């Protein structure tokens, strides 16, 4: 059985010995120090650092060993199935990593002359075109650093649009379905809107009646993901788009779920005015344990003039940055975007082409439906909502019956799955499913690995009826057993840094 | 699709698909899309290039990138928010450990202890550098961190004015405006002393009031000089019940007084120079740290990793803390919408800081300061050149003014490029009051010979003109 590495590795602050060094800088040259004099004379007395930062002192050897051990205590896509729903944990092609480390990009400074960065500008400009083509939008801005950052930009674009129409005072509301990801309402609020939540219908889709009741003169727009967070395609999208547009609102597409419709259907064609993409999901760039990603935003023609500066333009001969955009919302970050990440997406699209992207979509959907069909047969589990509907990229299984009958919850199943050397699905999201297990296999795992997952879930559910203790106490085979996630946020025990740790421990002495 | 199955899609061989379709009772793939209205089915191929093999992709991208004029024989004196520093081999190596870079945000802490511990160590080291007690595990960059800090200060004080220096990175200012405006926060810029560049305390005192949510300063400033009236500025903020925010370039903190020692409540900044390449300006690594004060901590944006124990209390471990601040729990009431951040860059920075240690960081600061000031020393000897514009101590960046040379920054820049030198950033548009001025950056990567190559080149260029 799976057994995760456990090094019991101390915090780096308790490693090393005084006097060790992990990296040596080039020596300041004689003549420089002679000319400039003592450096302490350069820093004004009151601005000098009087005591050294409390960093550990380690040799290069120890640093490498420490972080190698830490990495061995971490599970990644390369370790096995990582079916986190909504996160599109697909394989990260190695060639893309290699390319992103080439000096032509890694050493490029953002303020070099345009003439000296034509190569990367060409790549970024083409990527903009391709992403616009894939999403059916008119123009794409590559600047947002992540999906949520794209949402922030998107809602700012709504604001700018309504403002230009003299309607920003009255259009104060953004509608989101109750199945939406948390970033949607959070982004809307950041852009200064109030959030109106509408319930889903019995199929888990946007309730057209509820939407009709919710729209008004105050509606700035609707944020939607399609397929939605249940993995179900919003069939009424035409009606939804019409309702929102007729009310004078804009339609926002949360592209976290773009994977299953690549080359099959396009948000722009469905009437979406603004579309963000999660490059680190759909286009195979690594999640890096939380980032960096990239969250480009595509828009319809009428919104293009509001995009952040600068825009990359081509004058027939070479690429330039255009800052002359009087309607631009301005800037949402420094420079032009996460270029090194975007370069990987460029290589990813080159590797697949249109046919390949369509294949990505179809196989991701086949895999998700395969899991849905098999899992819903397991005693204790159900597949709520849209019984007759095929899933797209993901399926959301409910462990409500199991919980009722055995006390074993979705969380317990998740923890027990770790014992099999499988990552757990997303749990307790979307909020409209009780005991939710949100499962997205992606196209990059083979049938055998999916079968291994199904078998593991089957065994766990069986165990719930026969030997619930083993499930309740899971995980057993991970680096560490079940952690106390309450303690970490309790004011008495909260320890958020080595400093706080030292302060707490001295108090206890 | 061509005959072969794609290397990234293991289930694409027709037999496997057949097998799976049979098991779920469908006859063809289209059945899985039967709920997509006919009207929206894409009926034409997307206009994308033909799929390429790995080797072809490599050749193609390499060919494109070779059009960039970027190479090790090109001297770069550009900084301004994205700085050229050496990235030790170990840093790249660790950041490429696939268990780390192919993982997601550690939602399942028991199987993700490696990433969690590395991020906890990053947070802790940022605290050591800045003199704060709490740091999150990253925001997108310095500019967005400033936007978040302004909003946090406004929430904390229920006030809606923020005071910032007149001398600030224009892109950072533009980002702040975009983050602040929807929250109803107005921005006021505090004038500077024309001779020293230092913030005018007089103007600060005129502008600060009981409407002020925060006073923000940068150290070193955008134009590279060290702001010295830091204690007074913080005190002024606190006297008026405002939050004191400092923005830092962390490479200075081996030798400069940490903001925690001069009353900063929140410290933000850019950690790209700690172990991350420039990458044409992204990804970057936004620092966000604050004092150990629950009121502050509860309003922080972004992910924070904390130390905890196993349920039975027998072992120490790590998991995400205070998630009730975040969008996935608190939704529209969250402190920020941030979800994906720059975690892997934070790990790279942790490795970098661990490699350097306290001595290395001091040496880094000193080397940078020596080299930069050596460049200033040589440049200011060139007739007509004024470096720096302000009479203050400078760390790694400094202004160079060409007013008296008869050449514009742009002209000088073009001539330098011909000699394979990237001169400093032209700031004559952003700071017209400084005339023909560029912002130069010198770091530990520049050798004495390289600095001298810059100054002799400038000498020759200017001599040729006059
Ligand atoms: C449906 C949905 N929307 C938005 C986001 C936010 O994207 P990001 O994490 O890139 O900011 C996510 C990802 O977690 C998501 O699953």
GROMACS .gro file of C-alpha atoms in nm, chain B residues 43-355:
model
  313
  552UNK     CA    1  -1.914   2.399  -3.697
  553UNK     CA    2  -1.576   2.493  -3.832
  554UNK     CA    3  -1.220   2.422  -3.729
  555UNK     CA    4  -1.063   2.686  -3.509
  556UNK     CA    5  -0.812   2.901  -3.684
  557UNK     CA    6  -0.507   2.770  -3.499
  558UNK     CA    7  -0.172   2.645  -3.625
  559UNK     CA    8  -0.125   2.278  -3.703
  560UNK     CA    9  -0.011   2.070  -3.410
  561UNK     CA   10   0.367   2.037  -3.385
  562UNK     CA   11   0.591   1.773  -3.236
  563UNK     CA   12   0.797   1.854  -2.931
  564UNK     CA   13   1.111   1.906  -3.135
  565UNK     CA   14   0.932   2.138  -3.375
  566UNK     CA   15   0.788   2.339  -3.088
  567UNK     CA   16   1.131   2.372  -2.936
  568UNK     CA   17   1.281   2.495  -3.262
  569UNK     CA   18   0.991   2.732  -3.320
  570UNK     CA   19   0.997   2.892  -2.976
  571UNK     CA   20   1.375   2.912  -2.971
  572UNK     CA   21   1.367   3.086  -3.307
  573UNK     CA   22   1.110   3.336  -3.182
  574UNK     CA   23   1.295   3.406  -2.861
  575UNK     CA   24   1.621   3.453  -3.046
  576UNK     CA   25   1.465   3.766  -3.193
  577UNK     CA   26   1.485   3.912  -2.845
  578UNK     CA   27   1.798   4.109  -2.790
  579UNK     CA   28   1.870   3.939  -2.462
  580UNK     CA   29   2.194   3.766  -2.384
  581UNK     CA   30   2.471   3.747  -2.135
  582UNK     CA   31   2.690   3.987  -2.331
  583UNK     CA   32   2.419   4.253  -2.306
  584UNK     CA   33   2.471   4.477  -2.006
  585UNK     CA   34   2.146   4.566  -1.832
  586UNK     CA   35   2.109   4.870  -1.608
  587UNK     CA   36   1.731   4.859  -1.597
  588UNK     CA   37   1.540   4.810  -1.273
  589UNK     CA   38   1.230   5.010  -1.181
  590UNK     CA   39   1.032   4.733  -1.017
  591UNK     CA   40   1.186   4.430  -1.188
  592UNK     CA   41   1.553   4.386  -1.118
  593UNK     CA   42   1.841   4.185  -1.261
  594UNK     CA   43   1.994   3.965  -0.991
  595UNK     CA   44   2.176   3.638  -0.991
  596UNK     CA   45   1.961   3.332  -0.928
  597UNK     CA   46   2.173   3.054  -0.773
  598UNK     CA   47   2.150   2.718  -0.946
  599UNK     CA   48   2.005   2.555  -0.636
  600UNK     CA   49   1.703   2.786  -0.643
  601UNK     CA   50   1.606   2.680  -0.995
  602UNK     CA   51   1.668   2.317  -0.912
  603UNK     CA   52   1.436   2.316  -0.610
  604UNK     CA   53   1.164   2.513  -0.789
  605UNK     CA   54   1.171   2.243  -1.055
  606UNK     CA   55   1.107   1.957  -0.813
  607UNK     CA   56   0.797   1.819  -0.972
  608UNK     CA   57   0.627   1.720  -0.645
  609UNK     CA   58   0.623   2.090  -0.565
  610UNK     CA   59   0.544   2.254  -0.895
  611UNK     CA   60   0.277   2.004  -1.005
  612UNK     CA   61   0.079   2.036  -0.683
  613UNK     CA   62  -0.223   2.255  -0.615
  614UNK     CA   63  -0.290   2.489  -0.324
  615UNK     CA   64  -0.251   2.255  -0.024
  616UNK     CA   65  -0.618   2.190   0.049
  617UNK     CA   66  -0.529   1.844   0.186
  618UNK     CA   67  -0.256   1.931   0.432
  619UNK     CA   68  -0.169   1.574   0.535
  620UNK     CA   69  -0.043   1.491   0.187
  621UNK     CA   70   0.105   1.836   0.120
  622UNK     CA   71   0.332   1.896   0.419
  623UNK     CA   72   0.631   1.975   0.198
  624UNK     CA   73   0.474   2.271   0.024
  625UNK     CA   74   0.310   2.392   0.344
  626UNK     CA   75   0.633   2.385   0.539
  627UNK     CA   76   0.825   2.558   0.258
  628UNK     CA   77   0.562   2.834   0.245
  629UNK     CA   78   0.562   2.867   0.623
  630UNK     CA   79   0.938   2.910   0.603
  631UNK     CA   80   0.900   3.172   0.331
  632UNK     CA   81   0.652   3.365   0.547
  633UNK     CA   82   0.883   3.336   0.846
  634UNK     CA   83   1.187   3.461   0.656
  635UNK     CA   84   0.992   3.755   0.517
  636UNK     CA   85   0.901   3.837   0.877
  637UNK     CA   86   1.267   3.824   0.977
  638UNK     CA   87   1.363   4.059   0.697
  639UNK     CA   88   1.086   4.311   0.746
  640UNK     CA   89   1.058   4.298   1.124
  641UNK     CA   90   0.695   4.192   1.104
  642UNK     CA   91   0.542   3.888   1.273
  643UNK     CA   92   0.291   3.772   1.014
  644UNK     CA   93   0.326   3.739   0.638
  645UNK     CA   94   0.099   3.579   0.385
  646UNK     CA   95   0.235   3.330   0.135
  647UNK     CA   96   0.223   3.584  -0.154
  648UNK     CA   97   0.017   3.828  -0.357
  649UNK     CA   98   0.055   3.882  -0.731
  650UNK     CA   99   0.307   4.165  -0.713
  651UNK     CA  100   0.403   4.486  -0.534
  652UNK     CA  101   0.151   4.698  -0.724
  653UNK     CA  102  -0.151   4.482  -0.644
  654UNK     CA  103  -0.021   4.442  -0.286
  655UNK     CA  104  -0.036   4.819  -0.253
  656UNK     CA  105  -0.396   4.814  -0.374
  657UNK     CA  106  -0.482   4.545  -0.120
  658UNK     CA  107  -0.298   4.727   0.159
  659UNK     CA  108  -0.490   5.049   0.092
  660UNK     CA  109  -0.820   4.861   0.103
  661UNK     CA  110  -0.720   4.680   0.419
  662UNK     CA  111  -0.627   5.007   0.590
  663UNK     CA  112  -0.957   5.157   0.484
  664UNK     CA  113  -1.150   4.862   0.629
  665UNK     CA  114  -0.953   4.883   0.953
  666UNK     CA  115  -0.996   5.255   1.008
  667UNK     CA  116  -1.327   5.302   0.829
  668UNK     CA  117  -1.163   5.598   0.659
  669UNK     CA  118  -1.114   5.655   0.292
  670UNK     CA  119  -0.809   5.860   0.218
  671UNK     CA  120  -0.457   5.734   0.166
  672UNK     CA  121  -0.145   5.944   0.156
  673UNK     CA  122   0.133   5.830  -0.071
  674UNK     CA  123   0.460   5.987  -0.183
  675UNK     CA  124   0.477   6.197  -0.497
  676UNK     CA  125   0.774   5.985  -0.598
  677UNK     CA  126   0.627   5.644  -0.671
  678UNK     CA  127   0.643   5.396  -0.956
  679UNK     CA  128   0.385   5.521  -1.210
  680UNK     CA  129   0.253   5.169  -1.273
  681UNK     CA  130   0.217   5.110  -0.901
  682UNK     CA  131   0.025   5.434  -0.870
  683UNK     CA  132  -0.197   5.341  -1.164
  684UNK     CA  133  -0.271   5.003  -1.006
  685UNK     CA  134  -0.344   5.160  -0.670
  686UNK     CA  135  -0.592   5.396  -0.832
  687UNK     CA  136  -0.777   5.106  -0.991
  688UNK     CA  137  -0.792   4.909  -0.664
  689UNK     CA  138  -0.886   5.213  -0.456
  690UNK     CA  139  -1.153   5.378  -0.666
  691UNK     CA  140  -1.430   5.115  -0.634
  692UNK     CA  141  -1.377   5.114  -0.256
  693UNK     CA  142  -1.428   5.488  -0.248
  694UNK     CA  143  -1.069   5.550  -0.139
  695UNK     CA  144  -0.911   5.873  -0.256
  696UNK     CA  145  -0.538   5.909  -0.301
  697UNK     CA  146  -0.336   6.215  -0.205
  698UNK     CA  147   0.027   6.256  -0.297
  699UNK     CA  148   0.270   6.413  -0.056
  700UNK     CA  149   0.527   6.650  -0.204
  701UNK     CA  150   0.900   6.594  -0.173
  702UNK     CA  151   1.194   6.809  -0.091
  703UNK     CA  152   1.333   6.928  -0.424
  704UNK     CA  153   1.690   6.894  -0.309
  705UNK     CA  154   1.684   6.560  -0.131
  706UNK     CA  155   1.378   6.385  -0.271
  707UNK     CA  156   1.277   6.309   0.089
  708UNK     CA  157   0.908   6.332   0.174
  709UNK     CA  158   0.812   6.682   0.285
  710UNK     CA  159   0.703   6.646   0.645
  711UNK     CA  160   0.542   6.984   0.619
  712UNK     CA  161   0.323   6.875   0.331
  713UNK     CA  162   0.250   6.548   0.510
  714UNK     CA  163   0.131   6.741   0.816
  715UNK     CA  164  -0.084   6.961   0.597
  716UNK     CA  165  -0.250   6.668   0.429
  717UNK     CA  166  -0.293   6.421   0.713
  718UNK     CA  167  -0.621   6.436   0.901
  719UNK     CA  168  -0.878   6.221   1.074
  720UNK     CA  169  -0.987   6.110   0.729
  721UNK     CA  170  -0.649   5.948   0.661
  722UNK     CA  171  -0.668   5.571   0.655
  723UNK     CA  172  -0.301   5.515   0.586
  724UNK     CA  173   0.030   5.679   0.517
  725UNK     CA  174   0.236   5.486   0.264
  726UNK     CA  175   0.606   5.527   0.199
  727UNK     CA  176   0.860   5.332  -0.003
  728UNK     CA  177   1.207   5.246   0.110
  729UNK     CA  178   1.422   5.269  -0.092
  730UNK     CA  179   1.206   5.508  -0.289
  731UNK     CA  180   1.119   5.448  -0.653
  732UNK     CA  181   1.408   5.675  -0.748
  733UNK     CA  182   1.648   5.471  -0.539
  734UNK     CA  183   1.725   5.694  -0.243
  735UNK     CA  184   1.682   5.593   0.117
  736UNK     CA  185   1.394   5.765   0.291
  737UNK     CA  186   1.526   5.866   0.632
  738UNK     CA  187   1.242   6.039   0.814
  739UNK     CA  188   1.072   5.708   0.863
  740UNK     CA  189   1.019   5.731   1.238
  741UNK     CA  190   0.859   6.073   1.208
  742UNK     CA  191   0.633   5.960   0.927
  743UNK     CA  192   0.509   5.654   1.114
  744UNK     CA  193   0.457   5.859   1.427
  745UNK     CA  194   0.261   6.115   1.229
  746UNK     CA  195   0.040   5.837   1.091
  747UNK     CA  196  -0.024   5.684   1.431
  748UNK     CA  197  -0.093   6.018   1.598
  749UNK     CA  198  -0.377   6.059   1.353
  750UNK     CA  199  -0.505   5.704   1.398
  751UNK     CA  200  -0.385   5.600   1.053
  752UNK     CA  201  -0.211   5.280   0.946
  753UNK     CA  202   0.157   5.304   0.856
  754UNK     CA  203   0.246   5.110   0.541
  755UNK     CA  204   0.595   5.066   0.400
  756UNK     CA  205   0.688   4.923   0.060
  757UNK     CA  206   1.029   4.757   0.035
  758UNK     CA  207   1.280   4.613  -0.203
  759UNK     CA  208   1.385   4.321   0.021
  760UNK     CA  209   1.741   4.310  -0.114
  761UNK     CA  210   1.801   4.625   0.091
  762UNK     CA  211   1.698   4.468   0.419
  763UNK     CA  212   2.029   4.302   0.496
  764UNK     CA  213   2.162   4.650   0.568
  765UNK     CA  214   1.864   4.883   0.608
  766UNK     CA  215   1.659   4.920   0.923
  767UNK     CA  216   1.355   4.694   0.891
  768UNK     CA  217   1.017   4.872   0.873
  769UNK     CA  218   0.910   4.684   1.187
  770UNK     CA  219   1.166   4.894   1.372
  771UNK     CA  220   1.011   5.218   1.259
  772UNK     CA  221   0.650   5.159   1.335
  773UNK     CA  222   0.517   5.007   1.013
  774UNK     CA  223   0.190   4.821   1.064
  775UNK     CA  224   0.187   4.668   0.716
  776UNK     CA  225   0.486   4.593   0.495
  777UNK     CA  226   0.449   4.520   0.126
  778UNK     CA  227   0.702   4.491  -0.153
  779UNK     CA  228   0.842   4.288  -0.438
  780UNK     CA  229   1.032   3.966  -0.371
  781UNK     CA  230   1.116   3.893  -0.736
  782UNK     CA  231   1.479   3.992  -0.674
  783UNK     CA  232   1.505   3.718  -0.410
  784UNK     CA  233   1.562   3.422  -0.640
  785UNK     CA  234   1.324   3.483  -0.930
  786UNK     CA  235   1.417   3.573  -1.287
  787UNK     CA  236   1.285   3.888  -1.453
  788UNK     CA  237   1.074   3.696  -1.704
  789UNK     CA  238   0.974   4.010  -1.892
  790UNK     CA  239   0.795   4.133  -1.580
  791UNK     CA  240   0.605   3.829  -1.464
  792UNK     CA  241   0.550   3.626  -1.259
  793UNK     CA  242   0.646   3.861  -0.979
  794UNK     CA  243   0.606   3.802  -0.606
  795UNK     CA  244   0.406   4.041  -0.389
  796UNK     CA  245   0.512   4.065  -0.025
  797UNK     CA  246   0.241   4.127   0.232
  798UNK     CA  247   0.322   4.127   0.603
  799UNK     CA  248   0.185   4.283   0.919
  800UNK     CA  249   0.227   4.307   1.294
  801UNK     CA  250   0.096   4.039   1.527
  802UNK     CA  251  -0.231   4.212   1.599
  803UNK     CA  252  -0.551   4.015   1.555
  804UNK     CA  253  -0.733   4.317   1.425
  805UNK     CA  254  -0.481   4.343   1.143
  806UNK     CA  255  -0.443   3.971   1.083
  807UNK     CA  256  -0.818   3.921   1.042
  808UNK     CA  257  -0.820   4.180   0.765
  809UNK     CA  258  -0.525   4.042   0.572
  810UNK     CA  259  -0.570   3.935   0.211
  811UNK     CA  260  -0.433   3.610   0.075
  812UNK     CA  261  -0.335   3.266   0.196
  813UNK     CA  262  -0.155   3.227   0.526
  814UNK     CA  263   0.007   2.904   0.639
  815UNK     CA  264   0.014   2.827   1.008
  816UNK     CA  265   0.162   2.574   1.243
  817UNK     CA  266  -0.067   2.328   1.411
  818UNK     CA  267  -0.059   1.977   1.551
  819UNK     CA  268  -0.215   1.647   1.462
  820UNK     CA  269  -0.561   1.586   1.610
  821UNK     CA  270  -0.407   1.378   1.888
  822UNK     CA  271  -0.157   1.654   1.958
  823UNK     CA  272   0.137   1.420   1.912
  824UNK     CA  273   0.307   1.594   1.621
  825UNK     CA  274   0.360   1.936   1.476
  826UNK     CA  275   0.241   2.007   1.122
  827UNK     CA  276   0.123   2.281   0.890
  828UNK     CA  277  -0.201   2.383   0.726
  829UNK     CA  278  -0.376   2.691   0.589
  830UNK     CA  279  -0.486   2.931   0.861
  831UNK     CA  280  -0.768   3.182   0.897
  832UNK     CA  281  -0.948   3.061   0.588
  833UNK     CA  282  -1.262   3.237   0.704
  834UNK     CA  283  -1.110   3.558   0.564
  835UNK     CA  284  -1.099   3.407   0.217
  836UNK     CA  285  -1.331   3.400  -0.080
  837UNK     CA  286  -1.396   3.025  -0.079
  838UNK     CA  287  -1.554   3.051   0.267
  839UNK     CA  288  -1.657   3.413   0.308
  840UNK     CA  289  -1.752   3.484  -0.056
  841UNK     CA  290  -1.870   3.846  -0.096
  842UNK     CA  291  -1.747   3.931   0.255
  843UNK     CA  292  -1.393   3.806   0.192
  844UNK     CA  293  -1.096   4.035   0.257
  845UNK     CA  294  -0.986   3.982  -0.105
  846UNK     CA  295  -1.082   3.773  -0.405
  847UNK     CA  296  -0.733   3.628  -0.443
  848UNK     CA  297  -0.718   3.252  -0.490
  849UNK     CA  298  -0.423   3.144  -0.707
  850UNK     CA  299  -0.116   3.338  -0.595
  851UNK     CA  300   0.259   3.308  -0.664
  852UNK     CA  301   0.341   3.019  -0.429
  853UNK     CA  302   0.622   2.860  -0.630
  854UNK     CA  303   0.799   3.195  -0.657
  855UNK     CA  304   0.768   3.219  -0.278
  856UNK     CA  305   0.936   2.879  -0.243
  857UNK     CA  306   1.215   2.999  -0.472
  858UNK     CA  307   1.256   3.303  -0.249
  859UNK     CA  308   1.267   3.087   0.062
  860UNK     CA  309   1.545   2.880  -0.091
  861UNK     CA  310   1.729   3.199  -0.188
  862UNK     CA  311   1.705   3.348   0.160
  863UNK     CA  312   1.812   3.018   0.315
  864UNK     CA  313   2.116   3.002   0.089
   0.00000   0.00000   0.00000
